[in-house]
PDB file of C-alpha atoms in Angstrom:
ATOM      1  CA  ASP A1195     -28.115  12.461  -6.655  1.00  0.00           C
ATOM      2  CA  ILE A1196     -29.446  12.354  -3.100  1.00  0.00           C
ATOM      3  CA  VAL A1197     -28.237  15.311  -1.062  1.00  0.00           C
ATOM      4  CA  LEU A1198     -27.790  14.945   2.698  1.00  0.00           C
ATOM      5  CA  THR A1199     -27.720  18.122   4.772  1.00  0.00           C
ATOM      6  CA  GLN A1200     -26.283  17.868   8.260  1.00  0.00           C
ATOM      7  CA  THR A1201     -26.714  20.391  11.037  1.00  0.00           C
ATOM      8  CA  PRO A1202     -25.072  21.820  12.976  1.00  0.00           C
ATOM      9  CA  LEU A1203     -21.638  22.079  11.376  1.00  0.00           C
ATOM     10  CA  SER A1204     -20.041  21.876  14.812  1.00  0.00           C
ATOM     11  CA  LEU A1205     -20.939  21.185  18.415  1.00  0.00           C
ATOM     12  CA  SER A1206     -19.074  21.995  21.618  1.00  0.00           C
ATOM     13  CA  VAL A1207     -20.424  19.824  24.411  1.00  0.00           C
ATOM     14  CA  THR A1208     -19.824  19.663  28.150  1.00  0.00           C
ATOM     15  CA  PRO A1209     -18.825  16.121  29.214  1.00  0.00           C
ATOM     16  CA  GLY A1210     -21.830  14.187  30.408  1.00  0.00           C
ATOM     17  CA  GLN A1211     -24.285  16.302  28.444  1.00  0.00           C
ATOM     18  CA  PRO A1212     -26.312  15.085  25.473  1.00  0.00           C
ATOM     19  CA  ALA A1213     -25.803  16.028  21.848  1.00  0.00           C
ATOM     20  CA  SER A1214     -27.947  15.655  18.737  1.00  0.00           C
ATOM     21  CA  ILE A1215     -27.083  15.845  15.064  1.00  0.00           C
ATOM     22  CA  SER A1216     -29.630  16.226  12.284  1.00  0.00           C
ATOM     23  CA  CYS A1217     -29.420  14.780   8.789  1.00  0.00           C
ATOM     24  CA  LYS A1218     -32.022  15.739   6.191  1.00  0.00           C
ATOM     25  CA  SER A1219     -32.258  13.980   2.858  1.00  0.00           C
ATOM     26  CA  SER A1220     -33.406  15.486  -0.439  1.00  0.00           C
ATOM     27  CA  GLN A1221     -35.621  12.434  -0.956  1.00  0.00           C
ATOM     28  CA  SER A1222     -37.010   9.568   1.057  1.00  0.00           C
ATOM     29  CA  LEU A1223     -34.480   6.856   1.903  1.00  0.00           C
ATOM     30  CA  LEU A1224     -37.169   4.202   2.332  1.00  0.00           C
ATOM     31  CA  ASN A1225     -36.573   1.299  -0.032  1.00  0.00           C
ATOM     32  CA  SER A1226     -39.173  -1.038  -1.499  1.00  0.00           C
ATOM     33  CA  ASP A1227     -37.818  -3.775   0.770  1.00  0.00           C
ATOM     34  CA  GLY A1228     -39.065  -1.792   3.770  1.00  0.00           C
ATOM     35  CA  LYS A1229     -35.609  -0.807   4.926  1.00  0.00           C
ATOM     36  CA  THR A1230     -34.318   2.758   5.159  1.00  0.00           C
ATOM     37  CA  TYR A1231     -30.679   2.945   4.147  1.00  0.00           C
ATOM     38  CA  LEU A1232     -29.378   5.674   6.424  1.00  0.00           C
ATOM     39  CA  TYR A1233     -26.098   5.171   8.249  1.00  0.00           C
ATOM     40  CA  TRP A1234     -24.145   7.146  10.833  1.00  0.00           C
ATOM     41  CA  TYR A1235     -20.354   7.178  10.929  1.00  0.00           C
ATOM     42  CA  LEU A1236     -17.820   8.685  13.313  1.00  0.00           C
ATOM     43  CA  GLN A1237     -14.404   9.683  12.036  1.00  0.00           C
ATOM     44  CA  LYS A1238     -12.022  10.164  14.929  1.00  0.00           C
ATOM     45  CA  PRO A1239      -8.964  12.343  14.322  1.00  0.00           C
ATOM     46  CA  GLY A1240      -6.464  10.577  12.074  1.00  0.00           C
ATOM     47  CA  GLN A1241      -8.674   7.526  11.598  1.00  0.00           C
ATOM     48  CA  SER A1242     -10.965   6.112   8.958  1.00  0.00           C
ATOM     49  CA  PRO A1243     -14.723   6.415   9.465  1.00  0.00           C
ATOM     50  CA  GLN A1244     -16.281   3.802  11.733  1.00  0.00           C
ATOM     51  CA  VAL A1245     -19.924   2.872  11.440  1.00  0.00           C
ATOM     52  CA  LEU A1246     -22.106   3.457  14.484  1.00  0.00           C
ATOM     53  CA  ILE A1247     -25.661   3.007  13.234  1.00  0.00           C
ATOM     54  CA  TYR A1248     -27.236   1.359  10.201  1.00  0.00           C
ATOM     55  CA  GLU A1249     -30.789   1.495   8.841  1.00  0.00           C
ATOM     56  CA  ILE A1250     -31.674   4.567  10.932  1.00  0.00           C
ATOM     57  CA  SER A1251     -31.455   3.063  14.397  1.00  0.00           C
ATOM     58  CA  SER A1252     -29.658  -0.299  14.516  1.00  0.00           C
ATOM     59  CA  ARG A1253     -26.462  -0.076  16.520  1.00  0.00           C
ATOM     60  CA  VAL A1254     -23.461  -1.943  15.177  1.00  0.00           C
ATOM     61  CA  SER A1255     -22.126  -4.633  17.482  1.00  0.00           C
ATOM     62  CA  GLY A1256     -19.742  -3.134  20.033  1.00  0.00           C
ATOM     63  CA  VAL A1257     -21.068   0.416  19.740  1.00  0.00           C
ATOM     64  CA  ALA A1258     -22.004   1.951  23.097  1.00  0.00           C
ATOM     65  CA  ASP A1259     -25.714   2.276  23.816  1.00  0.00           C
ATOM     66  CA  LYS A1260     -25.260   5.997  24.440  1.00  0.00           C
ATOM     67  CA  PHE A1261     -25.491   6.322  20.644  1.00  0.00           C
ATOM     68  CA  SER A1262     -28.981   6.150  19.208  1.00  0.00           C
ATOM     69  CA  GLY A1263     -30.527   6.920  15.848  1.00  0.00           C
ATOM     70  CA  SER A1264     -34.044   7.930  15.005  1.00  0.00           C
ATOM     71  CA  GLY A1265     -36.151   9.343  12.216  1.00  0.00           C
ATOM     72  CA  SER A1266     -37.889   8.254   9.062  1.00  0.00           C
ATOM     73  CA  GLY A1267     -38.273   9.147   5.416  1.00  0.00           C
ATOM     74  CA  THR A1268     -36.118  12.212   4.962  1.00  0.00           C
ATOM     75  CA  ASP A1269     -35.352  13.389   8.499  1.00  0.00           C
ATOM     76  CA  PHE A1270     -32.924  11.624  10.794  1.00  0.00           C
ATOM     77  CA  THR A1271     -31.189  12.294  14.095  1.00  0.00           C
ATOM     78  CA  LEU A1272     -28.172  10.871  15.868  1.00  0.00           C
ATOM     79  CA  THR A1273     -28.220  11.360  19.626  1.00  0.00           C
ATOM     80  CA  ILE A1274     -25.386  10.870  22.070  1.00  0.00           C
ATOM     81  CA  SER A1275     -26.931  10.607  25.510  1.00  0.00           C
ATOM     82  CA  ARG A1276     -23.797  11.527  27.467  1.00  0.00           C
ATOM     83  CA  VAL A1277     -20.847  12.872  25.513  1.00  0.00           C
ATOM     84  CA  GLU A1278     -17.399  11.771  26.633  1.00  0.00           C
ATOM     85  CA  ALA A1279     -13.916  12.788  25.524  1.00  0.00           C
ATOM     86  CA  GLU A1280     -13.621   9.650  23.374  1.00  0.00           C
ATOM     87  CA  ASP A1281     -16.599  10.788  21.257  1.00  0.00           C
ATOM     88  CA  VAL A1282     -14.800  13.729  19.659  1.00  0.00           C
ATOM     89  CA  GLY A1283     -14.480  13.693  15.907  1.00  0.00           C
ATOM     90  CA  VAL A1284     -16.580  14.294  12.830  1.00  0.00           C
ATOM     91  CA  TYR A1285     -19.917  12.559  12.459  1.00  0.00           C
ATOM     92  CA  TYR A1286     -21.267  11.800   8.993  1.00  0.00           C
ATOM     93  CA  CYS A1287     -24.579  10.466   7.796  1.00  0.00           C
ATOM     94  CA  MET A1288     -24.519   8.349   4.648  1.00  0.00           C
ATOM     95  CA  GLN A1289     -27.305   7.139   2.396  1.00  0.00           C
ATOM     96  CA  GLY A1290     -27.096   3.736   0.757  1.00  0.00           C
ATOM     97  CA  LEU A1291     -30.422   3.757  -1.089  1.00  0.00           C
ATOM     98  CA  ASN A1292     -29.102   4.867  -4.450  1.00  0.00           C
ATOM     99  CA  LEU A1293     -25.808   5.216  -6.225  1.00  0.00           C
ATOM    100  CA  PRO A1294     -23.924   7.459  -5.989  1.00  0.00           C
ATOM    101  CA  LEU A1295     -23.513   6.817  -2.287  1.00  0.00           C
ATOM    102  CA  THR A1296     -23.588  10.239  -0.697  1.00  0.00           C
ATOM    103  CA  PHE A1297     -22.555  11.652   2.635  1.00  0.00           C
ATOM    104  CA  GLY A1298     -23.607  14.590   4.722  1.00  0.00           C
ATOM    105  CA  GLY A1299     -21.090  17.378   5.083  1.00  0.00           C
ATOM    106  CA  GLY A1300     -20.163  16.301   8.593  1.00  0.00           C
ATOM    107  CA  THR A1301     -20.631  17.610  12.118  1.00  0.00           C
ATOM    108  CA  LYS A1302     -17.546  18.218  14.210  1.00  0.00           C
ATOM    109  CA  VAL A1303     -18.027  17.392  17.885  1.00  0.00           C
ATOM    110  CA  GLU A1304     -15.621  18.722  20.456  1.00  0.00           C
ATOM    111  CA  ILE A1305     -15.510  18.812  24.228  1.00  0.00           C
ATOM    112  CA  LYS A1306     -15.856  22.081  26.119  1.00  0.00           C
TER     113      LYS A1306
ATOM    114  CA  GLN B 384     -12.868 -10.536  10.854  1.00  0.00           C
ATOM    115  CA  LEU B 385     -12.982  -8.631   7.585  1.00  0.00           C
ATOM    116  CA  GLN B 386     -10.022  -6.345   6.968  1.00  0.00           C
ATOM    117  CA  LEU B 387      -9.181  -4.096   4.024  1.00  0.00           C
ATOM    118  CA  GLN B 388      -5.776  -2.617   3.274  1.00  0.00           C
ATOM    119  CA  GLU B 389      -4.967  -0.022   0.638  1.00  0.00           C
ATOM    120  CA  SER B 390      -1.604   0.034  -1.089  1.00  0.00           C
ATOM    121  CA  GLY B 391       0.036   2.084  -3.798  1.00  0.00           C
ATOM    122  CA  PRO B 392       2.256   5.099  -4.394  1.00  0.00           C
ATOM    123  CA  GLY B 393       1.888   8.096  -2.116  1.00  0.00           C
ATOM    124  CA  VAL B 394       2.864  10.602  -4.805  1.00  0.00           C
ATOM    125  CA  VAL B 395       1.683  10.799  -8.414  1.00  0.00           C
ATOM    126  CA  LYS B 396       2.711  13.378 -10.987  1.00  0.00           C
ATOM    127  CA  PRO B 397       0.086  15.583 -12.641  1.00  0.00           C
ATOM    128  CA  SER B 398      -1.437  14.129 -15.808  1.00  0.00           C
ATOM    129  CA  GLU B 399      -0.298  10.613 -14.848  1.00  0.00           C
ATOM    130  CA  THR B 400      -2.341   7.662 -13.567  1.00  0.00           C
ATOM    131  CA  LEU B 401      -3.101   6.939  -9.924  1.00  0.00           C
ATOM    132  CA  SER B 402      -3.257   3.201  -9.220  1.00  0.00           C
ATOM    133  CA  LEU B 403      -4.279   1.722  -5.892  1.00  0.00           C
ATOM    134  CA  THR B 404      -5.008  -1.801  -4.709  1.00  0.00           C
ATOM    135  CA  CYS B 405      -7.199  -2.975  -1.863  1.00  0.00           C
ATOM    136  CA  THR B 406      -6.331  -6.318  -0.325  1.00  0.00           C
ATOM    137  CA  VAL B 407      -9.208  -8.009   1.441  1.00  0.00           C
ATOM    138  CA  SER B 408      -8.726 -10.562   4.206  1.00  0.00           C
ATOM    139  CA  GLY B 409     -11.202 -12.407   6.348  1.00  0.00           C
ATOM    140  CA  ASP B 410     -13.712 -12.989   3.562  1.00  0.00           C
ATOM    141  CA  SER B 411     -13.745 -13.884  -0.102  1.00  0.00           C
ATOM    142  CA  ILE B 412     -14.224 -10.911  -2.381  1.00  0.00           C
ATOM    143  CA  SER B 413     -16.181 -13.090  -4.783  1.00  0.00           C
ATOM    144  CA  GLY B 414     -17.882 -15.343  -2.268  1.00  0.00           C
ATOM    145  CA  ARG B 415     -21.071 -13.385  -1.776  1.00  0.00           C
ATOM    146  CA  SER B 416     -22.762 -10.402  -3.364  1.00  0.00           C
ATOM    147  CA  TYR B 417     -21.310  -7.290  -1.770  1.00  0.00           C
ATOM    148  CA  TYR B 418     -20.653  -3.794  -2.987  1.00  0.00           C
ATOM    149  CA  TRP B 419     -16.951  -2.983  -2.769  1.00  0.00           C
ATOM    150  CA  ALA B 420     -16.156   0.691  -3.026  1.00  0.00           C
ATOM    151  CA  TRP B 421     -13.507   3.339  -3.306  1.00  0.00           C
ATOM    152  CA  ILE B 422     -14.140   6.555  -1.376  1.00  0.00           C
ATOM    153  CA  ARG B 423     -11.855   9.540  -1.047  1.00  0.00           C
ATOM    154  CA  GLN B 424     -11.416  12.479   1.288  1.00  0.00           C
ATOM    155  CA  PRO B 425      -9.446  15.584   0.254  1.00  0.00           C
ATOM    156  CA  PRO B 426      -7.443  17.102   3.115  1.00  0.00           C
ATOM    157  CA  GLY B 427      -9.763  18.781   5.614  1.00  0.00           C
ATOM    158  CA  GLN B 428     -12.860  17.981   3.553  1.00  0.00           C
ATOM    159  CA  GLY B 429     -15.704  15.507   3.467  1.00  0.00           C
ATOM    160  CA  LEU B 430     -16.187  12.087   1.911  1.00  0.00           C
ATOM    161  CA  GLU B 431     -16.731  11.433  -1.789  1.00  0.00           C
ATOM    162  CA  TRP B 432     -17.775   8.108  -3.265  1.00  0.00           C
ATOM    163  CA  ILE B 433     -15.655   7.308  -6.326  1.00  0.00           C
ATOM    164  CA  GLY B 434     -17.230   4.071  -7.450  1.00  0.00           C
ATOM    165  CA  SER B 435     -18.188   0.506  -6.653  1.00  0.00           C
ATOM    166  CA  ILE B 436     -17.993  -2.975  -8.046  1.00  0.00           C
ATOM    167  CA  PHE B 437     -20.787  -5.494  -7.470  1.00  0.00           C
ATOM    168  CA  ASN B 438     -21.040  -8.939  -9.015  1.00  0.00           C
ATOM    169  CA  GLY B 439     -18.631  -7.885 -11.723  1.00  0.00           C
ATOM    170  CA  ASP B 440     -20.533  -4.719 -12.598  1.00  0.00           C
ATOM    171  CA  THR B 441     -18.956  -1.334 -12.030  1.00  0.00           C
ATOM    172  CA  PHE B 442     -20.581   1.930 -11.041  1.00  0.00           C
ATOM    173  CA  TYR B 443     -18.868   5.290 -11.013  1.00  0.00           C
ATOM    174  CA  ASN B 444     -19.436   8.781  -9.748  1.00  0.00           C
ATOM    175  CA  SER B 445     -20.433  10.818 -12.788  1.00  0.00           C
ATOM    176  CA  SER B 446     -17.993  13.548 -11.761  1.00  0.00           C
ATOM    177  CA  LEU B 447     -15.085  11.135 -12.282  1.00  0.00           C
ATOM    178  CA  LYS B 448     -16.545   8.556 -14.643  1.00  0.00           C
ATOM    179  CA  SER B 449     -14.441   9.363 -17.685  1.00  0.00           C
ATOM    180  CA  ARG B 450     -11.177   8.998 -15.725  1.00  0.00           C
ATOM    181  CA  VAL B 451     -11.855   6.105 -13.357  1.00  0.00           C
ATOM    182  CA  ALA B 452     -11.792   2.325 -13.547  1.00  0.00           C
ATOM    183  CA  ILE B 453     -12.336  -0.280 -10.832  1.00  0.00           C
ATOM    184  CA  SER B 454     -11.441  -3.918 -11.306  1.00  0.00           C
ATOM    185  CA  VAL B 455     -11.284  -7.121  -9.282  1.00  0.00           C
ATOM    186  CA  ASP B 456      -8.631  -9.822  -9.073  1.00  0.00           C
ATOM    187  CA  SER B 457     -10.448 -12.664  -7.337  1.00  0.00           C
ATOM    188  CA  SER B 458      -7.359 -14.899  -7.348  1.00  0.00           C
ATOM    189  CA  LYS B 459      -5.591 -12.396  -5.108  1.00  0.00           C
ATOM    190  CA  ASN B 460      -8.723 -11.302  -3.222  1.00  0.00           C
ATOM    191  CA  GLN B 461      -8.062  -7.730  -4.304  1.00  0.00           C
ATOM    192  CA  PHE B 462      -9.828  -4.919  -6.082  1.00  0.00           C
ATOM    193  CA  SER B 463      -8.145  -1.943  -7.675  1.00  0.00           C
ATOM    194  CA  LEU B 464      -8.668   1.680  -8.632  1.00  0.00           C
ATOM    195  CA  ARG B 465      -7.206   3.624 -11.519  1.00  0.00           C
ATOM    196  CA  VAL B 466      -7.667   7.356 -11.958  1.00  0.00           C
ATOM    197  CA  ASN B 467      -6.268   8.787 -15.175  1.00  0.00           C
ATOM    198  CA  PHE B 468      -4.971  12.282 -15.893  1.00  0.00           C
ATOM    199  CA  VAL B 469      -4.750  13.306 -12.253  1.00  0.00           C
ATOM    200  CA  THR B 470      -4.530  16.901 -11.071  1.00  0.00           C
ATOM    201  CA  ALA B 471      -3.947  18.531  -7.703  1.00  0.00           C
ATOM    202  CA  ALA B 472      -7.704  18.212  -7.085  1.00  0.00           C
ATOM    203  CA  ASP B 473      -7.230  14.443  -6.861  1.00  0.00           C
ATOM    204  CA  THR B 474      -4.995  14.802  -3.804  1.00  0.00           C
ATOM    205  CA  ALA B 475      -6.843  12.948  -1.044  1.00  0.00           C
ATOM    206  CA  VAL B 476      -6.904  10.068   1.376  1.00  0.00           C
ATOM    207  CA  TYR B 477      -8.277   7.129  -0.577  1.00  0.00           C
ATOM    208  CA  TYR B 478     -10.250   4.463   1.247  1.00  0.00           C
ATOM    209  CA  CYS B 479     -11.401   1.095   0.080  1.00  0.00           C
ATOM    210  CA  ALA B 480     -14.522  -0.115   1.799  1.00  0.00           C
ATOM    211  CA  ARG B 481     -17.473  -2.417   1.993  1.00  0.00           C
ATOM    212  CA  PRO B 482     -19.602   0.513   3.052  1.00  0.00           C
ATOM    213  CA  TYR B 483     -22.937  -1.252   3.640  1.00  0.00           C
ATOM    214  CA  GLY B 484     -21.221  -3.431   6.226  1.00  0.00           C
ATOM    215  CA  GLY B 485     -19.274  -0.522   7.645  1.00  0.00           C
ATOM    216  CA  HIS B 486     -15.881  -1.998   6.804  1.00  0.00           C
ATOM    217  CA  TRP B 487     -13.197   0.471   5.717  1.00  0.00           C
ATOM    218  CA  GLY B 488      -9.464   0.332   5.228  1.00  0.00           C
ATOM    219  CA  ARG B 489      -7.173   2.715   7.077  1.00  0.00           C
ATOM    220  CA  GLY B 490      -6.793   4.861   3.981  1.00  0.00           C
ATOM    221  CA  ILE B 491      -3.804   5.955   1.965  1.00  0.00           C
ATOM    222  CA  LEU B 492      -2.824   9.553   1.292  1.00  0.00           C
ATOM    223  CA  VAL B 493      -2.117  10.199  -2.361  1.00  0.00           C
ATOM    224  CA  THR B 494      -0.575  13.528  -3.257  1.00  0.00           C
ATOM    225  CA  VAL B 495      -0.523  14.777  -6.820  1.00  0.00           C
ATOM    226  CA  SER B 496       2.647  16.773  -7.242  1.00  0.00           C
ATOM    227  CA  SER B 497       5.491  17.156  -9.671  1.00  0.00           C
TER     228      SER B 497
END
């Protein structure tokens, strides 16, 4: 199984400041079709996860451009350029290269 | 717009069978080749993939494989989950999803308790 390791476990951010979350995979997520199946989700309190980013860096329609994804191979980063109160929750990375689908352990983002 | 809705009992007794149904609207479950999945989240914990169905083939998490079954009812545009011989460790919010498209249901809390 592919293991995804997220750091940090939690972040406390001043509104308007940036935040970054790391996701490291136990193996490359690059598929033979040239795509890298790494996703970023945000789970707001009491809600189901909502996808923000797919294939490392493609933003889902309707997601604010303050969210950006980067990386390649086994190392990935989600960056929030200016954190706002509405961004609080738990962020998860997910790999879709192989079954079983696996998720990072989550990073809890809160506002200072 | 694709929507998924889980339904089923909120409480299941230990050693019995958990049965949930996901009703899909906004797209045909059999119209195109998509992975449909069940994913669960124990209280206060992370996300665990249970299994998927794709073009009639099923795939399960090895940690649950002997107790789990996923099936599709195309006539009702639904897919279902069964987990046999449940224990307290199966208490979780259960989500149905089309995870590669980022579509998830709202989730249903299932508590295993006598």
